Short mmCIF file of C-alpha atoms in Angstrom, two decimals:
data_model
loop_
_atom_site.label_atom_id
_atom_site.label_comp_id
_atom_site.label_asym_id
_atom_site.label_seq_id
_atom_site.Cartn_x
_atom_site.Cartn_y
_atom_site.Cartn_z
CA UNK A 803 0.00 0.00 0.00
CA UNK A 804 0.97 3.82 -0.80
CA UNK A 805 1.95 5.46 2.58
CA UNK A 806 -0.10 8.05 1.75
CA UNK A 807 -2.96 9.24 -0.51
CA UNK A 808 -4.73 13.05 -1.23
CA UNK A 809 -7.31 13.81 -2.38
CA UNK A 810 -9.19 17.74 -3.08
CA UNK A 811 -13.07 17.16 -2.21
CA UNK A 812 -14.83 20.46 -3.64
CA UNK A 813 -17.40 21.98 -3.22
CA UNK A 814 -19.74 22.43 -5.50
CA UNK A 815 -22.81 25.54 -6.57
CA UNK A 816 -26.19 24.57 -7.88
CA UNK A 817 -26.71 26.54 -11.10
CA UNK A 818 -29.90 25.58 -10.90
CA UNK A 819 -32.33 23.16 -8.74
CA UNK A 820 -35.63 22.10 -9.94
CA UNK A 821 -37.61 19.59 -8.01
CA UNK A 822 -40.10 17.72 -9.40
CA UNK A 823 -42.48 16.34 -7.33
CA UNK A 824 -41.83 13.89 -3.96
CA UNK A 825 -40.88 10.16 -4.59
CA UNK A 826 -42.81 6.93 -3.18
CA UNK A 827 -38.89 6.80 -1.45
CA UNK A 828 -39.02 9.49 0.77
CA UNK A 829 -36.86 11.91 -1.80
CA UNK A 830 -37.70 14.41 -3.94
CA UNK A 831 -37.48 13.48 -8.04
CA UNK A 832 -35.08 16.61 -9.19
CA UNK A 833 -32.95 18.12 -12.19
CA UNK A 834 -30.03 20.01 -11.12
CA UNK A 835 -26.71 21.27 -12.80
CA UNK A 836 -24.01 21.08 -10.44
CA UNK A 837 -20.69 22.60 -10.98
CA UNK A 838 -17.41 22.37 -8.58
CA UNK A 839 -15.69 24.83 -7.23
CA UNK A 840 -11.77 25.26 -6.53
CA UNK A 841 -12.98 25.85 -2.33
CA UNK A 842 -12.14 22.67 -1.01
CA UNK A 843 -11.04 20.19 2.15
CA UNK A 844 -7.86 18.42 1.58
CA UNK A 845 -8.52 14.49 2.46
CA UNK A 846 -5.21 12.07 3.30
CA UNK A 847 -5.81 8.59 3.94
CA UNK A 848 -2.91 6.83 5.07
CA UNK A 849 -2.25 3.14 6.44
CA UNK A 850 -3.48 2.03 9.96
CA UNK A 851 -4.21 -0.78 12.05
CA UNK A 852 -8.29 0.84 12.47
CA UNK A 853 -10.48 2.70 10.49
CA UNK A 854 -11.00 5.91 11.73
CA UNK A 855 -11.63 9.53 10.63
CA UNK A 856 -9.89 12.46 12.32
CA UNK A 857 -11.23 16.00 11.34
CA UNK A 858 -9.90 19.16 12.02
CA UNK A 859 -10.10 22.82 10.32
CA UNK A 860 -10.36 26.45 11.22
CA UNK A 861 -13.56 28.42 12.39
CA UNK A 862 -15.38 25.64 14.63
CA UNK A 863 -15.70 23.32 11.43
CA UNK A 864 -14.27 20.45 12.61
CA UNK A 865 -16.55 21.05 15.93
CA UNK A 866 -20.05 21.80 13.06
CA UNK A 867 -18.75 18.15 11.98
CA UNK A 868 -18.96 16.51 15.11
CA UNK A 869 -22.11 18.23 15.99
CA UNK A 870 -23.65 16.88 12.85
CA UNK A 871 -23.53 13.11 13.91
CA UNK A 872 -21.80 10.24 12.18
CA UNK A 873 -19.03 11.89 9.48
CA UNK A 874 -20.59 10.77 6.07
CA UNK A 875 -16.37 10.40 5.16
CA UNK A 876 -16.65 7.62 7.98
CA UNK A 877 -19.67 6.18 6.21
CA UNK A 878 -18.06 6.28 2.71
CA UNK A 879 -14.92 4.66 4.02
CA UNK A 880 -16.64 1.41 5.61
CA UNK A 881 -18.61 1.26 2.72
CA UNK A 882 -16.15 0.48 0.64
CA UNK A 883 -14.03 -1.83 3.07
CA UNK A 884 -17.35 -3.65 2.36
CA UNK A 885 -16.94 -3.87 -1.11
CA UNK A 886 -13.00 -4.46 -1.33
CA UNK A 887 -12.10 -7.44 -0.37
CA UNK A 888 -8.34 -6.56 0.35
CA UNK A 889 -9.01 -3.95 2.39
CA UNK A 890 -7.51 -2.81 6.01
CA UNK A 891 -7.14 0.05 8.44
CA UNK A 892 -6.89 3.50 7.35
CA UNK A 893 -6.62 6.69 8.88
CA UNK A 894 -8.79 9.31 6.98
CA UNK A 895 -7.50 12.98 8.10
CA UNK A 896 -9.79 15.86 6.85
CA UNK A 897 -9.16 19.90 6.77
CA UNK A 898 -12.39 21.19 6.29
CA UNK A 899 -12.46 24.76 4.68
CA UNK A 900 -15.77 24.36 2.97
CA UNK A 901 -18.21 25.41 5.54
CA UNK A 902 -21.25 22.80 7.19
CA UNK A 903 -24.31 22.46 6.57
CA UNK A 904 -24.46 25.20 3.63
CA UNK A 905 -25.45 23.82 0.38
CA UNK A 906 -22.33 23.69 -0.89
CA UNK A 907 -22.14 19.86 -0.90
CA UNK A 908 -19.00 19.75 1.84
CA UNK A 909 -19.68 16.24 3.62
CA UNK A 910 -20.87 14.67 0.20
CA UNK A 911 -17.44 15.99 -1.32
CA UNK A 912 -15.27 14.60 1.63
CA UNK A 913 -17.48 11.50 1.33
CA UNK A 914 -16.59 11.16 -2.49
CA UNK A 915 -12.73 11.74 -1.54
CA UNK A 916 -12.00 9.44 0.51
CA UNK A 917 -13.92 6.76 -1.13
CA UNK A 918 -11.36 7.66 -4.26
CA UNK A 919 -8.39 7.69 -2.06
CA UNK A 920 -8.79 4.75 -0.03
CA UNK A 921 -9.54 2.90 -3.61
CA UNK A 922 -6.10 3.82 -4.35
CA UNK A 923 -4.74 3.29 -1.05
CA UNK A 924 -6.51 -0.22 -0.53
CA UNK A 925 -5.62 -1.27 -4.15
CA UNK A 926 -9.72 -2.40 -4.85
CA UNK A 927 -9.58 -1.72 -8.29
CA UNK A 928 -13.06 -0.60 -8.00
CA UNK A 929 -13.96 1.38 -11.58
CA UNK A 930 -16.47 4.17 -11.80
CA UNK A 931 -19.75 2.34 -12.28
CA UNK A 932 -18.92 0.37 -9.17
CA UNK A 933 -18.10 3.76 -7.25
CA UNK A 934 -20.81 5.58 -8.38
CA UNK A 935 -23.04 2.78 -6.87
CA UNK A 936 -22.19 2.55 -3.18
CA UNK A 937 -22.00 6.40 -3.40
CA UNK A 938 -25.86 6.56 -4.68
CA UNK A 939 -26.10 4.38 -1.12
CA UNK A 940 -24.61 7.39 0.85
CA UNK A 941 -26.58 10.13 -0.30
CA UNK A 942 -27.62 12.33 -3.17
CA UNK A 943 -24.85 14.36 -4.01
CA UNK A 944 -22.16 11.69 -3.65
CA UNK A 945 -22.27 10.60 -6.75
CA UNK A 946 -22.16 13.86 -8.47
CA UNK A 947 -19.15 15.06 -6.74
CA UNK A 948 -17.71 11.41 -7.48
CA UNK A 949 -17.61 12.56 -11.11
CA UNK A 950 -14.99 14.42 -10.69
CA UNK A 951 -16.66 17.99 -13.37
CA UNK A 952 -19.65 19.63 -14.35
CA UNK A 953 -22.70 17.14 -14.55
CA UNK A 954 -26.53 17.37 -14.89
CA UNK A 955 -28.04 15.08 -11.89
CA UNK A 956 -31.70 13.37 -12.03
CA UNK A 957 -33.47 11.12 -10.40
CA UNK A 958 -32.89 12.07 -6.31
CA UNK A 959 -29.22 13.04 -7.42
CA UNK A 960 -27.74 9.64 -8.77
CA UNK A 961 -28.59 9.74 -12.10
CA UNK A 962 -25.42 12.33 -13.34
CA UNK A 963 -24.35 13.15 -16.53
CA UNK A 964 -21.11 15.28 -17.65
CA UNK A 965 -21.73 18.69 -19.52
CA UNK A 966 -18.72 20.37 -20.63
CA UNK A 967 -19.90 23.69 -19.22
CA UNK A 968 -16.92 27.03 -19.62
CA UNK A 969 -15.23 27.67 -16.56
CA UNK A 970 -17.21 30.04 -14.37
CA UNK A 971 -16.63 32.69 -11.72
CA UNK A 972 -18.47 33.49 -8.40
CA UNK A 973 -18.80 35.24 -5.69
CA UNK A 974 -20.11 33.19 -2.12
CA UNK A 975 -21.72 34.64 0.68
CA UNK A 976 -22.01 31.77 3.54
CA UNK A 977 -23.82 32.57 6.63
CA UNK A 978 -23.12 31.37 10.17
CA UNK A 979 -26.30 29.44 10.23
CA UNK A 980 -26.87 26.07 8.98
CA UNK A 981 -29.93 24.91 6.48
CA UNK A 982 -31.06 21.43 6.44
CA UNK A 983 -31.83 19.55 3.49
CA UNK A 984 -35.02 18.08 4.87
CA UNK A 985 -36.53 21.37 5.91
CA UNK A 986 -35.94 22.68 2.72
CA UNK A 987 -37.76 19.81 0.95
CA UNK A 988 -40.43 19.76 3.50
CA UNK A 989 -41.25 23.48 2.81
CA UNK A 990 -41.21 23.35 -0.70
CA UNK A 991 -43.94 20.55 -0.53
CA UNK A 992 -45.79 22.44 1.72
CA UNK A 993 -45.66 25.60 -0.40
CA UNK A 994 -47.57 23.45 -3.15
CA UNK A 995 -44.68 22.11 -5.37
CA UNK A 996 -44.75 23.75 -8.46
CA UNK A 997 -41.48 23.29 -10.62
CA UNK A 998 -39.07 25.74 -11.86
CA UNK A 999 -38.88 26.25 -15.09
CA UNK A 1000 -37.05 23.83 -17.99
CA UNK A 1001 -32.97 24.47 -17.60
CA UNK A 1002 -32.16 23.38 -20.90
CA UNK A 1003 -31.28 27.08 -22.12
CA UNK A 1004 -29.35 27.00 -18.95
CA UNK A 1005 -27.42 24.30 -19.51
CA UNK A 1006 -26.78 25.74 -23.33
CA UNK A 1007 -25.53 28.55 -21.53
CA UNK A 1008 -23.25 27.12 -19.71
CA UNK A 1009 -21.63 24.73 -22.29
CA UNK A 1010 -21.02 27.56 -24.78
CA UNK A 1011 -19.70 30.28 -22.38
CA UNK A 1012 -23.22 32.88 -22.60
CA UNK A 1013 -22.71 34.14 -18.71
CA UNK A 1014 -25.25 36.74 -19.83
CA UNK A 1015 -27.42 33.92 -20.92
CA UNK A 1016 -26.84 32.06 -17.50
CA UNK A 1017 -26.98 34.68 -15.45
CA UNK A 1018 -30.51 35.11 -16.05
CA UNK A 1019 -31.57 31.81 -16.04
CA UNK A 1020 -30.13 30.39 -13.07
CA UNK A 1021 -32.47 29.17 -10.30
CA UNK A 1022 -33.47 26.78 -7.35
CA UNK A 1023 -36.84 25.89 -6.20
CA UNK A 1024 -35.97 25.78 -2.94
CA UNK A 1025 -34.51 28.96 -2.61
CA UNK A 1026 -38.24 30.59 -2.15
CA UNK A 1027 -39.31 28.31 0.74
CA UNK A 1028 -35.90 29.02 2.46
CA UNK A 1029 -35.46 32.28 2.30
CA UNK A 1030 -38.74 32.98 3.69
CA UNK A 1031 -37.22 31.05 6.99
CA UNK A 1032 -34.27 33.26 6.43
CA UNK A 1033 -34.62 36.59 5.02
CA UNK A 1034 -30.85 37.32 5.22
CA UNK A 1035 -29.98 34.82 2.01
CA UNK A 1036 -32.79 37.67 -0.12
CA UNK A 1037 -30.90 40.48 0.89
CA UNK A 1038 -27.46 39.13 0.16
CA UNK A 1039 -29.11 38.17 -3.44
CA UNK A 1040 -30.29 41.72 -3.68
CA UNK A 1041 -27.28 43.35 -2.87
CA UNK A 1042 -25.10 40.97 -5.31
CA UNK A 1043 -27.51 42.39 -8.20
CA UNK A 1044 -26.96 45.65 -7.30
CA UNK A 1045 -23.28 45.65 -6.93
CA UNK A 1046 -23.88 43.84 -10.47
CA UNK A 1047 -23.67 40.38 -10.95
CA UNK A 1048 -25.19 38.65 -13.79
CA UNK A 1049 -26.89 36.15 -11.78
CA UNK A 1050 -27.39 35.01 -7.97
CA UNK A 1051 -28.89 31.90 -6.47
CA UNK A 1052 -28.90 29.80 -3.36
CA UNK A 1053 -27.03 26.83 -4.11
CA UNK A 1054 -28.81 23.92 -2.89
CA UNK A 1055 -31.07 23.47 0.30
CA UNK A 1056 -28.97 27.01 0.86
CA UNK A 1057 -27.92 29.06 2.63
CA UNK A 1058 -25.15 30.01 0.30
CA UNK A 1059 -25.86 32.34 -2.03
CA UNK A 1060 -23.89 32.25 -5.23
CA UNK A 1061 -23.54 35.13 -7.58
CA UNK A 1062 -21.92 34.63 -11.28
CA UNK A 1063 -19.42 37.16 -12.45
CA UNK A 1064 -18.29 38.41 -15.83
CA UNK A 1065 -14.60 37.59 -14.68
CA UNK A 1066 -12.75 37.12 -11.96
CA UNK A 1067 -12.14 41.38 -11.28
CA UNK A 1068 -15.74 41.44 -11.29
CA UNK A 1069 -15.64 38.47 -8.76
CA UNK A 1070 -13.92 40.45 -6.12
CA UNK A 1071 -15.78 43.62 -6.93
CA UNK A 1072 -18.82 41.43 -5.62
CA UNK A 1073 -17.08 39.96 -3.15
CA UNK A 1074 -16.13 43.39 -1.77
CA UNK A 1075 -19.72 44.78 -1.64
CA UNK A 1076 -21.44 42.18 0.18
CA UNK A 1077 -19.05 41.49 3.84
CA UNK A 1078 -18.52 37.76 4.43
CA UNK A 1079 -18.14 37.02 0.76
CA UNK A 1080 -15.35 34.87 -0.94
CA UNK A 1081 -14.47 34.11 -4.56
CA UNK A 1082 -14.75 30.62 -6.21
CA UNK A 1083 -13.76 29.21 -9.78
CA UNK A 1084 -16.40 26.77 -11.08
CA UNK A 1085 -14.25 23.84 -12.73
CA UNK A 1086 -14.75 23.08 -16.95
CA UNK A 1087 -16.37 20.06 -18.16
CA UNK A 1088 -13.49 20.29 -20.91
CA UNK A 1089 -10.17 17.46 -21.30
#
């Protein structure tokens, strides 16, 4: 075995979120684009007579970990002992820099990593297909972030596709409060259901560059019911449209709210007007 193996687990936006209707399941039937970002934890596995996952980072998001329950990285990495035969220990370090809880797809992404890593480290041998299918067991944005680019998700998440969107650039404003996916399903269903809008223009837009184009069409279905609960992620939207963005959305069950830039100047520019913000690079579905 390798003494030790890295692995980046990104984050990722929502460009857009459109739920269609609850499933007999439990879940909630939805189209989504979802494109990763450069933020991301840093995940080492490395050889060890037990399993375990240590988690640390700056902020209190190691602690927002721990107060979450059960590490989904923890999860990830016994299901796959499961499914490799050959496999040991492993210690599974994380540095967290993509904040909890946020929509930004952090404990699916760490998930994702070290299920990649320790597939490497363990020598499995496990290809994609099989990957993709224990990480459809952990949860819905596992296998999307397993992909490694830009994809369009169905089903409840596990049905991906890669899109070679353009590289894209954002401005983030996180919030010190978490939003739970749950809730935000829950709310939407109780607000009647009633779709967005088809994103195939968006998805156009994004695989030929048209920020203009994408700018205007982004959206998420959830974002209503949320922000209702939460006034603050509408008034960081509102001020990232007047300091002009071409776009902003929640990403996900929120509360992140995501605003598209021209380029990465403009980036900062929005970065700058609304306090608390950072700057992101979404990755390109090209090579």
């Amino acid at each position: 075995m390798s003494a030790a193996v890295h692995r980046a687990a990104h984050a990722k936006i929502n460009a857009c979120l459109r739920v269609l209707g609850a499933r007999d399941d439990g879940y909630h039937q939805i189209e989504t684009l979802i494109l990763p970002i450069d933020l991301a934890d840093d995940v080492t596995v490395r050889p060890s007579p037990t399993l375990r996952v240590d988690v640390h980072g700056e902020s209190g998001l190691a602690d927002a970990v721990e107060a979450g329950g059960m590490n989904l990285a923890l999860v990830a990495a016994l299901a796959l002992a499961e499914s490799c035969g050959g496999s040991s220990g492993a210690l599974v370090e994380i540095a967290k820099r993509i904040p909890v809880a946020a929509g930004l797809g952090g404990g699916s992404a760490d998930a994702a990593a070290t299920m990649l890593a320790l597939n490497e480290l363990w020598a499995c041998g496990l290809d994609v297909e099989v990957l993709l299918g224990i990480g459809e067991r952990l949860g819905s944005d596992v296998p999307s972030l397993l992909a490694g680019g830009p994809v369009v998700a169905r089903g409840r998440g596990e049905q991906v596709e890669p899109i070679a969107a353009q590289p894209t650039h954002w401005a983030l404003k996180t919030f010190d409060f978490p939003t739970r996916s749950p809730d935000a399903y829950r709310w939407w269903d109780e607000d009647g259901g009633d779709p967005g809008p088809d994103p195939g223009v968006l998805f156009a837009a994004a695989e030929s560059g048209s920020f203009e184009t994408l700018g205007a069409a982004l959206f998420n279905d959830l974002e209503g019911p949320v922000t209702r609960r939460h006034p603050e992620i509408g008034k960081a939207k509102r001020a990232f449209l007047e300091a002009g963005a071409l776009g902003a959305v929640m990403s996900g069950s929120g509360p992140t709210v995501a605003a598209l830039a021209r380029h990465p100047m403009q980036a900062q520019k929005l970065a700058a007007a609304v306090p608390g913000s950072i700057v992101a690079v979404g990755a390109s579905g090209q090579g």
